[in-house]
Amino acid sequence: MTRQGFKGNKASLPSKPCLVCGLTMTWRKSWAKNWESVRYCSEACRKRRASAAAATGGGS
């Protein structure tokens, strides 16, 4: 039995920048249900954003 992978053009997948580091994030199947709410490229960026907001006394 063979594993079925992505057979389309990966260049056509949606992408957006990470709010913390600016790295371009490309759509992943695991993000399909919540792509609109994905903001950070990694757990490290998510934590860095939270600590920066706490240090400045606010957050959005």
N, CA, C and O atoms as a DFTB+ gen file, in Angstrom:
240 C
 N C O
     1  1       0.846      -1.176       0.000
     2  2       0.000       0.000       0.000
     3  2       0.894       1.243       0.000
     4  3       1.826       1.326       0.799
     5  1       0.627       2.199      -0.873
     6  2       1.433       3.412      -0.948
     7  2       0.731       4.561      -0.245
     8  3      -0.496       4.614      -0.156
     9  1       1.537       5.461       0.243
    10  2       1.008       6.623       0.956
    11  2       0.655       7.719      -0.046
    12  3       1.454       8.047      -0.924
    13  1      -0.529       8.276       0.089
    14  2      -0.967       9.337      -0.808
    15  2      -0.504      10.682      -0.267
    16  3      -0.868      11.061       0.846
    17  1       0.281      11.395      -1.032
    18  2       0.792      12.696      -0.622
    19  2       0.142      13.818      -1.407
    20  3      -0.768      13.586      -2.204
    21  1       0.602      15.006      -1.184
    22  2       0.106      16.173      -1.896
    23  2       0.577      16.102      -3.341
    24  3       1.773      15.967      -3.597
    25  1      -0.348      16.189      -4.284
    26  2       0.026      16.047      -5.684
    27  2      -0.165      17.326      -6.475
    28  3       0.017      17.326      -7.692
    29  1      -0.526      18.410      -5.817
    30  2      -0.751      19.659      -6.514
    31  2       0.483      20.546      -6.542
    32  3       1.586      20.105      -6.219
    33  1       0.292      21.767      -6.923
    34  2       1.368      22.739      -6.999
    35  2       1.496      23.444      -5.655
    36  3       0.618      24.224      -5.285
    37  1       2.563      23.185      -4.926
    38  2       2.737      23.761      -3.597
    39  2       2.919      25.270      -3.639
    40  3       2.677      25.943      -2.637
    41  1       3.336      25.810      -4.766
    42  2       3.500      27.258      -4.902
    43  2       2.160      27.982      -4.853
    44  3       2.113      29.180      -4.576
    45  1       1.069      27.265      -5.119
    46  2      -0.243      27.905      -5.138
    47  2      -0.942      27.874      -3.776
    48  3      -2.058      28.376      -3.645
    49  1      -0.299      27.293      -2.769
    50  2      -0.900      27.263      -1.436
    51  2      -0.869      28.658      -0.814
    52  3       0.072      29.411      -1.066
    53  1      -1.872      29.024      -0.009
    54  2      -1.864      30.335       0.619
    55  2      -0.736      30.463       1.638
    56  3      -0.274      29.472       2.203
    57  1      -0.302      31.701       1.862
    58  2       0.746      31.943       2.845
    59  2       0.500      33.285       3.510
    60  3      -0.251      34.117       2.999
    61  1       1.139      33.489       4.655
    62  2       1.058      34.767       5.361
    63  2       2.255      34.880       6.292
    64  3       2.862      33.868       6.642
    65  1       2.602      36.102       6.699
    66  2       3.785      36.294       7.545
    67  2       3.497      36.052       9.024
    68  3       2.383      36.282       9.493
    69  1       4.495      35.592       9.742
    70  2       4.422      35.452      11.198
    71  2       4.398      36.857      11.787
    72  3       5.138      37.727      11.327
    73  1       3.568      37.092      12.789
    74  2       3.458      38.418      13.400
    75  2       4.698      38.825      14.176
    76  3       4.930      40.018      14.373
    77  1       5.494      37.875      14.617
    78  2       6.668      38.176      15.441
    79  2       7.931      38.322      14.595
    80  3       8.596      39.357      14.644
    81  1       8.262      37.294      13.825
    82  2       9.540      37.291      13.105
    83  2       9.415      37.629      11.623
    84  3      10.421      37.901      10.967
    85  1       8.202      37.617      11.088
    86  2       8.004      37.959       9.689
    87  2       8.238      36.814       8.714
    88  3       8.117      37.008       7.505
    89  1       8.571      35.624       9.212
    90  2       8.783      34.465       8.358
    91  2       7.483      34.122       7.619
    92  3       6.406      34.138       8.215
    93  1       7.584      33.818       6.344
    94  2       6.398      33.462       5.572
    95  2       5.974      32.041       5.919
    96  3       6.753      31.099       5.775
    97  1       4.742      31.894       6.373
    98  2       4.191      30.579       6.714
    99  2       3.315      30.125       5.560
   100  3       2.471      30.885       5.084
   101  1       3.505      28.906       5.111
   102  2       2.700      28.337       4.042
   103  2       1.648      27.419       4.664
   104  3       1.906      26.732       5.653
   105  1       0.462      27.425       4.065
   106  2      -0.667      26.632       4.552
   107  2      -0.262      25.179       4.752
   108  3       0.455      24.594       3.939
   109  1      -0.739      24.614       5.854
   110  2      -0.517      23.191       6.158
   111  2      -1.869      22.524       6.360
   112  3      -2.828      23.168       6.786
   113  1      -1.944      21.263       6.061
   114  2      -3.203      20.540       6.214
   115  2      -3.692      20.580       7.659
   116  3      -4.895      20.645       7.909
   117  1      -2.759      20.541       8.610
   118  2      -3.152      20.574      10.025
   119  2      -3.771      21.914      10.416
   120  3      -4.463      22.003      11.431
   121  1      -3.527      22.960       9.617
   122  2      -4.098      24.281       9.885
   123  2      -5.384      24.520       9.098
   124  3      -5.926      25.624       9.148
   125  1      -5.879      23.535       8.386
   126  2      -7.021      23.718       7.499
   127  2      -8.248      24.281       8.204
   128  3      -8.930      25.150       7.660
   129  1      -8.533      23.797       9.403
   130  2      -9.737      24.226      10.112
   131  2      -9.605      25.605      10.733
   132  3     -10.615      26.267      10.968
   133  1      -8.378      26.060      11.007
   134  2      -8.217      27.348      11.680
   135  2      -7.156      28.241      11.025
   136  3      -6.464      28.984      11.722
   137  1      -7.023      28.178       9.703
   138  2      -6.016      28.961       8.991
   139  2      -6.177      30.457       9.273
   140  3      -5.177      31.169       9.368
   141  1      -7.388      30.938       9.406
   142  2      -7.620      32.366       9.667
   143  2      -7.063      32.804      11.017
   144  3      -6.690      33.966      11.177
   145  1      -6.998      31.901      11.987
   146  2      -6.520      32.270      13.318
   147  2      -5.033      31.959      13.539
   148  3      -4.499      32.271      14.603
   149  1      -4.358      31.356      12.564
   150  2      -2.918      31.078      12.691
   151  2      -2.170      32.401      12.584
   152  3      -2.321      33.124      11.600
   153  1      -1.355      32.722      13.605
   154  2      -0.637      33.994      13.637
   155  2       0.867      33.834      13.719
   156  3       1.611      34.702      13.261
   157  1       1.324      32.731      14.300
   158  2       2.745      32.561      14.583
   159  2       3.294      31.331      13.886
   160  3       2.586      30.339      13.713
   161  1       4.574      31.396      13.479
   162  2       5.183      30.287      12.754
   163  2       5.596      29.153      13.684
   164  3       5.766      28.018      13.240
   165  1       5.759      29.452      14.964
   166  2       6.224      28.426      15.893
   167  2       5.764      28.741      17.310
   168  3       5.280      29.834      17.601
   169  1       5.927      27.768      18.166
   170  2       5.620      27.945      19.585
   171  2       6.548      28.998      20.189
   172  3       6.139      29.765      21.061
   173  1       7.788      29.030      19.728
   174  2       8.753      30.019      20.239
   175  2       8.286      31.439      19.932
   176  3       8.381      32.314      20.794
   177  1       7.788      31.684      18.736
   178  2       7.291      33.024      18.388
   179  2       6.043      33.366      19.191
   180  3       5.862      34.511      19.605
   181  1       5.184      32.376      19.410
   182  2       3.977      32.629      20.202
   183  2       4.355      33.054      21.620
   184  3       3.772      33.988      22.170
   185  1       5.324      32.369      22.202
   186  2       5.772      32.704      23.555
   187  2       6.480      34.050      23.583
   188  3       6.304      34.823      24.524
   189  1       7.275      34.335      22.566
   190  2       7.979      35.609      22.503
   191  2       6.989      36.763      22.401
   192  3       7.206      37.808      23.016
   193  1       5.919      36.602      21.649
   194  2       4.903      37.631      21.511
   195  2       4.196      37.870      22.838
   196  3       3.956      39.015      23.222
   197  1       3.861      36.784      23.543
   198  2       3.172      36.897      24.829
   199  2       4.059      37.589      25.856
   200  3       3.570      38.413      26.629
   201  1       5.341      37.277      25.883
   202  2       6.236      37.890      26.857
   203  2       6.496      39.360      26.507
   204  3       6.667      40.185      27.405
   205  1       6.526      39.693      25.219
   206  2       6.737      41.076      24.807
   207  2       5.513      41.923      25.178
   208  3       5.664      43.068      25.603
   209  1       4.323      41.380      25.023
   210  2       3.101      42.114      25.368
   211  2       3.031      42.337      26.879
   212  3       2.614      43.405      27.325
   213  1       3.429      41.355      27.659
   214  2       3.421      41.481      29.117
   215  2       4.450      42.516      29.582
   216  3       4.198      43.260      30.530
   217  1       5.604      42.562      28.916
   218  2       6.653      43.503      29.284
   219  2       6.264      44.945      28.992
   220  3       6.667      45.855      29.717
   221  1       5.479      45.162      27.933
   222  2       5.073      46.514      27.578
   223  2       3.795      46.935      28.298
   224  3       3.371      48.086      28.197
   225  1       3.195      46.016      29.013
   226  2       2.011      46.341      29.805
   227  2       0.708      46.244      29.068
   228  3      -0.298      46.788      29.524
   229  1       0.694      45.578      27.958
   230  2      -0.557      45.447      27.209
   231  2      -0.484      44.353      26.190
   232  3       0.545      43.697      26.030
   233  1      -1.544      44.163      25.527
   234  2      -1.601      43.151      24.477
   235  2      -2.853      43.390      23.662
   236  3      -3.769      44.085      24.101
   237  1      -2.890      42.815      22.485
   238  2      -4.074      43.021      21.676
   239  2      -4.841      41.765      21.464
   240  3      -5.874      41.778      20.795
